[in-house]
PDB file of C-alpha atoms in Angstrom:
ATOM      1  CA  MET A  83     -94.176 -85.465  -7.235  1.00 50.00           C
ATOM      2  CA  SER A  84     -92.905 -85.789  -3.524  1.00 55.00           C
ATOM      3  CA  LEU A  85     -89.642 -84.275  -2.659  1.00 52.00           C
ATOM      4  CA  LEU A  86     -88.237 -87.599  -1.751  1.00 53.00           C
ATOM      5  CA  ARG A  87     -89.303 -89.177  -5.177  1.00 55.00           C
ATOM      6  CA  GLN A  88     -87.449 -86.132  -6.820  1.00 54.00           C
ATOM      7  CA  VAL A  89     -84.387 -87.049  -4.678  1.00 51.00           C
ATOM      8  CA  VAL A  90     -84.425 -90.667  -5.625  1.00 50.00           C
ATOM      9  CA  LEU A  91     -85.113 -90.127  -9.453  1.00 50.00           C
ATOM     10  CA  ALA A  92     -82.368 -87.438  -9.724  1.00 53.00           C
ATOM     11  CA  ALA A  93     -79.855 -89.685  -7.854  1.00 52.00           C
ATOM     12  CA  LEU A  94     -80.665 -92.585 -10.193  1.00 47.00           C
ATOM     13  CA  LEU A  95     -80.313 -90.440 -13.224  1.00 46.00           C
ATOM     14  CA  CYS A  96     -76.954 -89.194 -11.988  1.00 47.00           C
ATOM     15  CA  CYS A  97     -75.818 -92.808 -11.154  1.00 45.00           C
ATOM     16  CA  GLY A  98     -76.844 -94.011 -14.623  1.00 45.00           C
ATOM     17  CA  LEU A  99     -74.755 -91.154 -16.312  1.00 41.00           C
ATOM     18  CA  LEU A 100     -71.712 -91.768 -14.170  1.00 40.00           C
ATOM     19  CA  ALA A 101     -71.656 -95.481 -13.733  1.00 42.00           C
ATOM     20  CA  GLY A 102     -74.141 -97.094 -16.038  1.00 41.00           C
ATOM     21  CA  CYS A 103     -76.046 -98.238 -12.879  1.00 40.00           C
ATOM     22  CA  SER A 104     -75.114-101.886 -13.473  1.00 41.00           C
ATOM     23  CA  VAL A 105     -76.121-104.263 -10.788  1.00 40.00           C
ATOM     24  CA  SER A 106     -72.821-105.129  -8.879  1.00 42.00           C
ATOM     25  CA  VAL A 107     -71.592-105.564  -5.299  1.00 40.00           C
ATOM     26  CA  SER A 108     -71.214-101.698  -4.855  1.00 62.00           C
ATOM     27  CA  ASN A 109     -74.101-100.600  -6.823  1.00 90.00           C
ATOM     28  CA  SER A 110     -76.368-100.027  -3.878  1.00 93.00           C
ATOM     29  CA  ALA A 111     -73.738 -98.138  -2.036  1.00 95.00           C
ATOM     30  CA  ARG A 112     -73.018 -96.052  -4.969  1.00 94.00           C
ATOM     31  CA  GLN A 113     -76.730 -95.164  -5.182  1.00 95.00           C
ATOM     32  CA  ALA A 114     -76.886 -94.303  -1.517  1.00 97.00           C
ATOM     33  CA  ASN A 115     -73.988 -91.788  -2.043  1.00 97.00           C
ATOM     34  CA  GLN A 116     -75.864 -90.191  -5.030  1.00 96.00           C
ATOM     35  CA  HIS A 117     -79.079 -90.023  -2.847  1.00 97.00           C
ATOM     36  CA  ALA A 118     -77.080 -88.273  -0.109  1.00 98.00           C
ATOM     37  CA  GLU A 119     -75.825 -85.549  -2.347  1.00 97.00           C
ATOM     38  CA  VAL A 120     -79.143 -84.805  -3.847  1.00 97.00           C
ATOM     39  CA  ALA A 121     -80.806 -84.897  -0.498  1.00 98.00           C
ATOM     40  CA  GLY A 122     -78.285 -82.201   0.788  1.00 98.00           C
ATOM     41  CA  THR A 123     -79.299 -79.927  -2.183  1.00 97.00           C
ATOM     42  CA  VAL A 124     -83.111 -80.395  -1.527  1.00 97.00           C
ATOM     43  CA  MET A 125     -82.592 -79.657   2.261  1.00 97.00           C
ATOM     44  CA  LEU A 126     -81.001 -76.217   1.405  1.00 96.00           C
ATOM     45  CA  ARG A 127     -83.530 -75.153  -1.225  1.00 92.00           C
ATOM     46  CA  SER A 128     -85.048 -72.393   1.233  1.00 88.00           C
ATOM     47  CA  ILE A 129     -83.477 -69.055   0.849  1.00 85.00           C
ATOM     48  CA  ASP A 130     -84.158 -68.454   4.507  1.00 86.00           C
ATOM     49  CA  PRO A 131     -82.995 -70.429   7.515  1.00 91.00           C
ATOM     50  CA  ILE A 132     -85.357 -73.138   8.613  1.00 92.00           C
ATOM     51  CA  PRO A 133     -85.169 -75.599  11.469  1.00 95.00           C
ATOM     52  CA  ALA A 134     -82.865 -78.589  10.542  1.00 97.00           C
ATOM     53  CA  GLU A 135     -85.876 -80.962  11.354  1.00 97.00           C
ATOM     54  CA  TRP A 136     -88.020 -79.291   8.663  1.00 96.00           C
ATOM     55  CA  ALA A 137     -85.107 -79.616   6.283  1.00 97.00           C
ATOM     56  CA  ALA A 138     -84.776 -83.375   7.081  1.00 98.00           C
ATOM     57  CA  TYR A 139     -88.646 -83.864   6.705  1.00 98.00           C
ATOM     58  CA  GLN A 140     -88.424 -82.734   3.065  1.00 96.00           C
ATOM     59  CA  VAL A 141     -86.271 -85.748   2.228  1.00 97.00           C
ATOM     60  CA  ALA A 142     -87.178 -88.427   4.778  1.00 98.00           C
ATOM     61  CA  GLY A 143     -89.329 -91.336   3.731  1.00 97.00           C
ATOM     62  CA  ARG A 144     -89.482 -94.298   1.398  1.00 95.00           C
ATOM     63  CA  VAL A 145     -89.697 -94.456  -2.288  1.00 91.00           C
ATOM     64  CA  GLY A 146     -89.214 -97.781  -4.256  1.00 90.00           C
ATOM     65  CA  ASP A 147     -86.124 -99.508  -2.918  1.00 92.00           C
ATOM     66  CA  THR A 148     -84.820 -96.397  -1.116  1.00 96.00           C
ATOM     67  CA  THR A 149     -85.482 -95.346   2.560  1.00 97.00           C
ATOM     68  CA  ILE A 150     -84.105 -92.064   3.878  1.00 98.00           C
ATOM     69  CA  GLU A 151     -84.278 -91.585   7.684  1.00 98.00           C
ATOM     70  CA  ALA A 152     -83.089 -88.661   9.878  1.00 98.00           C
ATOM     71  CA  MET A 153     -80.979 -89.876  12.951  1.00 98.00           C
ATOM     72  CA  SER A 154     -80.337 -86.392  14.205  1.00 98.00           C
ATOM     73  CA  ALA A 155     -81.301 -82.769  13.369  1.00 98.00           C
ATOM     74  CA  THR A 156     -80.088 -79.733  15.440  1.00 98.00           C
ATOM     75  CA  GLY A 157     -80.297 -76.053  14.867  1.00 97.00           C
ATOM     76  CA  THR A 158     -81.162 -74.438  11.561  1.00 96.00           C
ATOM     77  CA  THR A 159     -80.084 -74.660   7.914  1.00 97.00           C
ATOM     78  CA  TRP A 160     -77.700 -71.695   8.481  1.00 96.00           C
ATOM     79  CA  GLN A 161     -76.287 -73.064  11.809  1.00 97.00           C
ATOM     80  CA  GLY A 162     -77.029 -76.633  12.581  1.00 98.00           C
ATOM     81  CA  SER A 163     -76.538 -80.228  11.322  1.00 98.00           C
ATOM     82  CA  VAL A 164     -78.325 -83.221  10.147  1.00 98.00           C
ATOM     83  CA  VAL A 165     -77.458 -86.888  10.046  1.00 98.00           C
ATOM     84  CA  LEU A 166     -79.313 -89.016   7.434  1.00 98.00           C
ATOM     85  CA  ARG A 167     -79.471 -92.883   7.268  1.00 98.00           C
ATOM     86  CA  ILE A 168     -79.980 -94.070   3.733  1.00 98.00           C
ATOM     87  CA  THR A 169     -80.904 -97.716   2.857  1.00 97.00           C
ATOM     88  CA  VAL A 170     -80.839 -98.833  -0.598  1.00 96.00           C
ATOM     89  CA  THR A 171     -82.000-102.446  -1.565  1.00 94.00           C
ATOM     90  CA  ILE A 172     -81.579-103.742  -5.188  1.00 91.00           C
ATOM     91  CA  PRO A 173     -83.587-106.763  -5.748  1.00 87.00           C
ATOM     92  CA  HIS A 174     -81.733-109.763  -7.234  1.00 78.00           C
ATOM     93  CA  THR A 175     -82.895-110.425 -10.734  1.00 71.00           C
ATOM     94  CA  GLY A 176     -82.134-114.127 -10.504  1.00 68.00           C
ATOM     95  CA  PHE A 177     -81.217-116.711  -7.814  1.00 68.00           C
ATOM     96  CA  GLY A 178     -79.538-115.206  -4.783  1.00 69.00           C
ATOM     97  CA  GLN A 179     -79.971-112.519  -2.162  1.00 79.00           C
ATOM     98  CA  ASP A 180     -80.867-108.872  -2.669  1.00 84.00           C
ATOM     99  CA  GLU A 181     -78.189-106.250  -2.433  1.00 90.00           C
ATOM    100  CA  THR A 182     -78.565-103.752   0.501  1.00 94.00           C
ATOM    101  CA  SER A 183     -76.400-100.901   1.548  1.00 96.00           C
ATOM    102  CA  ILE A 184     -77.139 -98.882   4.841  1.00 97.00           C
ATOM    103  CA  ARG A 185     -75.116 -95.735   4.988  1.00 97.00           C
ATOM    104  CA  CYS A 186     -75.163 -92.673   7.179  1.00 98.00           C
ATOM    105  CA  TYR A 187     -74.214 -89.123   6.141  1.00 98.00           C
ATOM    106  CA  SER A 188     -73.718 -85.946   8.253  1.00 98.00           C
ATOM    107  CA  TYR A 189     -74.297 -82.367   6.916  1.00 98.00           C
ATOM    108  CA  GLY A 190     -72.861 -79.364   8.714  1.00 98.00           C
ATOM    109  CA  PHE A 191     -74.960 -76.256   8.020  1.00 98.00           C
ATOM    110  CA  GLN A 192     -72.939 -73.090   8.359  1.00 96.00           C
ATOM    111  CA  HIS A 193     -74.555 -70.993   5.561  1.00 95.00           C
ATOM    112  CA  ARG A 194     -71.837 -71.953   3.097  1.00 95.00           C
ATOM    113  CA  ILE A 195     -72.130 -72.969  -0.534  1.00 94.00           C
ATOM    114  CA  GLU A 196     -70.672 -76.442   0.236  1.00 96.00           C
ATOM    115  CA  ASP A 197     -73.110 -77.287   3.058  1.00 97.00           C
ATOM    116  CA  TYR A 198     -75.128 -79.505   0.823  1.00 97.00           C
ATOM    117  CA  GLN A 199     -72.141 -81.952   0.472  1.00 97.00           C
ATOM    118  CA  PRO A 200     -72.682 -85.222   2.577  1.00 98.00           C
ATOM    119  CA  HIS A 201     -69.985 -86.565   4.840  1.00 98.00           C
ATOM    120  CA  ARG A 202     -70.166 -90.380   5.094  1.00 97.00           C
ATOM    121  CA  LEU A 203     -69.828 -91.679   8.673  1.00 97.00           C
ATOM    122  CA  GLY A 204     -67.967 -94.820   9.367  1.00 94.00           C
ATOM    123  CA  HIS A 205     -70.803 -96.132  11.620  1.00 95.00           C
ATOM    124  CA  CYS A 206     -74.428 -95.173  11.762  1.00 96.00           C
ATOM    125  CA  PRO A 207     -75.587 -93.523  15.163  1.00 96.00           C
ATOM    126  CA  ALA A 208     -77.249 -96.070  17.509  1.00 94.00           C
ATOM    127  CA  GLY A 209     -80.878 -95.767  18.223  1.00 94.00           C
ATOM    128  CA  ALA A 210     -84.128 -95.246  16.213  1.00 96.00           C
ATOM    129  CA  ALA A 211     -84.669 -92.645  13.561  1.00 97.00           C
ATOM    130  CA  LEU A 212     -86.351 -89.366  14.429  1.00 97.00           C
ATOM    131  CA  VAL A 213     -90.101 -88.947  14.133  1.00 97.00           C
ATOM    132  CA  LEU A 214     -90.462 -85.902  12.159  1.00 97.00           C
ATOM    133  CA  ALA A 215     -93.519 -83.575  12.227  1.00 94.00           C
ATOM    134  CA  ALA A 216     -94.472 -81.772   9.148  1.00 94.00           C
ATOM    135  CA  PRO A 217     -93.620 -78.092   9.061  1.00 92.00           C
ATOM    136  CA  PRO A 218     -96.315 -75.658   9.426  1.00 90.00           C
ATOM    137  CA  PRO A 219     -97.902 -74.321   6.205  1.00 88.00           C
ATOM    138  CA  ALA A 220     -96.699 -70.883   4.909  1.00 85.00           C
ATOM    139  CA  PRO A 221     -99.029 -68.001   6.122  1.00 87.00           C
ATOM    140  CA  ASP A 222    -101.520 -66.417   3.729  1.00 86.00           C
ATOM    141  CA  LEU A 223     -99.804 -63.381   2.123  1.00 87.00           C
ATOM    142  CA  SER A 224    -102.593 -62.689  -0.413  1.00 85.00           C
ATOM    143  CA  SER A 225    -104.959 -59.770  -0.056  1.00 84.00           C
ATOM    144  CA  ARG A 226    -106.493 -61.311   2.940  1.00 87.00           C
ATOM    145  CA  GLY A 227    -103.116 -61.535   4.560  1.00 88.00           C
ATOM    146  CA  ALA A 228    -102.582 -57.857   3.774  1.00 88.00           C
ATOM    147  CA  ALA A 229    -106.064 -56.942   5.372  1.00 88.00           C
ATOM    148  CA  ARG A 230    -105.003 -59.015   8.445  1.00 89.00           C
ATOM    149  CA  LEU A 231    -101.519 -57.314   8.677  1.00 90.00           C
ATOM    150  CA  SER A 232    -103.148 -53.845   8.357  1.00 88.00           C
ATOM    151  CA  ALA A 233    -105.655 -54.513  11.148  1.00 89.00           C
ATOM    152  CA  LEU A 234    -102.990 -55.869  13.298  1.00 90.00           C
ATOM    153  CA  LEU A 235    -100.740 -52.996  12.916  1.00 90.00           C
ATOM    154  CA  ALA A 236    -103.628 -50.500  13.357  1.00 86.00           C
ATOM    155  CA  GLY A 237    -104.157 -51.922  16.783  1.00 88.00           C
ATOM    156  CA  LEU A 238    -100.676 -51.160  18.147  1.00 89.00           C
ATOM    157  CA  THR A 239    -100.166 -48.642  20.906  1.00 87.00           C
ATOM    158  CA  ALA A 240     -98.302 -45.387  20.247  1.00 83.00           C
ATOM    159  CA  GLN A 241     -95.381 -46.799  22.356  1.00 86.00           C
ATOM    160  CA  GLN A 242     -95.352 -50.061  20.300  1.00 88.00           C
ATOM    161  CA  ARG A 243     -95.191 -48.083  17.001  1.00 86.00           C
ATOM    162  CA  GLY A 244     -91.973 -46.502  17.840  1.00 86.00           C
ATOM    163  CA  ASP A 245     -90.171 -49.818  18.903  1.00 90.00           C
ATOM    164  CA  ALA A 246     -89.152 -52.048  16.069  1.00 92.00           C
ATOM    165  CA  ASN A 247     -88.645 -55.035  18.474  1.00 93.00           C
ATOM    166  CA  ALA A 248     -92.138 -54.717  19.763  1.00 93.00           C
ATOM    167  CA  VAL A 249     -93.747 -54.435  16.341  1.00 93.00           C
ATOM    168  CA  ARG A 250     -91.754 -57.438  15.136  1.00 93.00           C
ATOM    169  CA  ALA A 251     -92.793 -59.438  18.129  1.00 93.00           C
ATOM    170  CA  VAL A 252     -96.476 -58.801  17.514  1.00 92.00           C
ATOM    171  CA  VAL A 253     -96.270 -59.600  13.825  1.00 93.00           C
ATOM    172  CA  VAL A 254     -94.300 -62.795  14.395  1.00 92.00           C
ATOM    173  CA  ARG A 255     -97.029 -64.131  16.672  1.00 90.00           C
ATOM    174  CA  GLN A 256     -99.364 -63.861  13.748  1.00 88.00           C
ATOM    175  CA  PHE A 257     -96.999 -64.525  10.806  1.00 89.00           C
ATOM    176  CA  GLY A 258     -94.325 -66.711  12.247  1.00 83.00           C
ATOM    177  CA  LEU A 259     -92.117 -69.379  10.710  1.00 83.00           C
ATOM    178  CA  PRO A 260     -91.667 -70.185   8.011  1.00 86.00           C
ATOM    179  CA  ALA A 261     -92.309 -66.570   7.143  1.00 89.00           C
ATOM    180  CA  VAL A 262     -89.663 -63.959   7.886  1.00 90.00           C
ATOM    181  CA  VAL A 263     -90.604 -60.769   9.600  1.00 93.00           C
ATOM    182  CA  GLY A 264     -88.655 -57.531   9.609  1.00 92.00           C
ATOM    183  CA  ALA A 265     -89.338 -54.081  11.118  1.00 92.00           C
ATOM    184  CA  GLY A 266     -87.246 -51.006  11.192  1.00 92.00           C
ATOM    185  CA  LEU A 267     -87.627 -47.120  11.474  1.00 87.00           C
ATOM    186  CA  GLU A 268     -87.372 -45.207   8.226  1.00 83.00           C
ATOM    187  CA  SER A 269     -86.564 -41.502   8.096  1.00 73.00           C
ATOM    188  CA  GLY A 270     -88.529 -39.682  10.715  1.00 69.00           C
ATOM    189  CA  SER A 271     -90.686 -41.974  12.835  1.00 78.00           C
ATOM    190  CA  VAL A 272     -92.360 -44.015  10.319  1.00 85.00           C
ATOM    191  CA  MET A 273     -91.918 -47.799  10.921  1.00 88.00           C
ATOM    192  CA  SER A 274     -91.572 -50.093   7.859  1.00 90.00           C
ATOM    193  CA  VAL A 275     -92.756 -53.631   8.303  1.00 92.00           C
ATOM    194  CA  GLY A 276     -92.272 -56.549   5.864  1.00 92.00           C
ATOM    195  CA  VAL A 277     -93.407 -60.164   6.037  1.00 92.00           C
ATOM    196  CA  ARG A 278     -91.929 -62.752   3.426  1.00 90.00           C
ATOM    197  CA  ALA A 279     -92.557 -66.293   2.712  1.00 87.00           C
ATOM    198  CA  GLY A 280     -90.897 -67.754  -0.457  1.00 79.00           C
ATOM    199  CA  ASP A 281     -91.576 -65.348  -3.254  1.00 81.00           C
ATOM    200  CA  SER A 282     -94.588 -63.725  -1.580  1.00 87.00           C
ATOM    201  CA  CYS A 283     -94.350 -60.733   0.653  1.00 88.00           C
ATOM    202  CA  LEU A 284     -96.321 -58.121   2.470  1.00 91.00           C
ATOM    203  CA  LEU A 285     -95.080 -54.513   3.058  1.00 90.00           C
ATOM    204  CA  ALA A 286     -96.550 -51.864   5.225  1.00 90.00           C
ATOM    205  CA  ARG A 287     -95.577 -48.293   6.595  1.00 86.00           C
ATOM    206  CA  LEU A 288     -96.660 -47.616  10.043  1.00 85.00           C
ATOM    207  CA  PRO A 289     -96.846 -43.831  10.969  1.00 81.00           C
ATOM    208  CA  PRO A 290     -96.681 -42.675  14.523  1.00 77.00           C
ATOM    209  CA  GLY A 291    -100.412 -41.860  14.705  1.00 68.00           C
ATOM    210  CA  ARG A 292    -103.239 -44.296  13.939  1.00 65.00           C
ATOM    211  CA  GLY A 293    -103.667 -46.518  10.832  1.00 61.00           C
ATOM    212  CA  THR A 294    -101.235 -47.983   8.358  1.00 62.00           C
ATOM    213  CA  ARG A 295    -100.184 -46.892   4.843  1.00 59.00           C
ATOM    214  CA  GLY A 296     -99.390 -49.195   1.937  1.00 51.00           C
ATOM    215  CA  ALA A 297    -100.119 -52.724   3.456  1.00 51.00           C
ATOM    216  CA  VAL A 298     -99.938 -54.569   0.148  1.00 54.00           C
ATOM    217  CA  ALA A 299     -99.409 -58.147  -1.115  1.00 47.00           C
ATOM    218  CA  ALA A 300     -96.667 -58.721  -3.549  1.00 54.00           C
ATOM    219  CA  TRP A 301     -95.818 -61.878  -5.573  1.00 50.00           C
ATOM    220  CA  GLY A 302     -92.397 -62.622  -7.113  1.00 44.00           C
TER     221      GLY A 302
END
């Protein structure tokens, strides 16, 4: 089931529990409000900061009578913002016109618990919705990824091995976003390197000389 479909179904269920989801003048607007709150939760599911455009991509699209579009997306989910336009159309069951609500909501991302909460805008931003590109796939952190990391680290120069920023830069080029890369000196001159994506991670210890120790794949 797609993320957008989950957003719509969860919002409809919530609407049904709170208001009975009876067709009325304000029913489509009420559903839009529910979609907006669920969308905020979905956009912030990642435990790591991701580009705001990637977060918006997870909820944008059309399912049934609901369309979610991103009007703006800046920064990341730890320091950024998103504006969504949500359109809900409820078909009329008899004679008459369909009921449609078009509402826009802003989300301010500051790495706070309440960041998921939508703030309804009085007017939607002018212009067309963003054309969002799919985020890159998560890197392979299986045993093949471990072998790849080991070979990458083994090729570093002696000068690079003692510089955490240099090590991190090399690893990021091969294991970039959405993975998170860390590097730092342990006791002595051994460099510790970690690559994590979701619940999967690779860990390695890089001694000053040649080779690596303990490049492994771990699954949560």
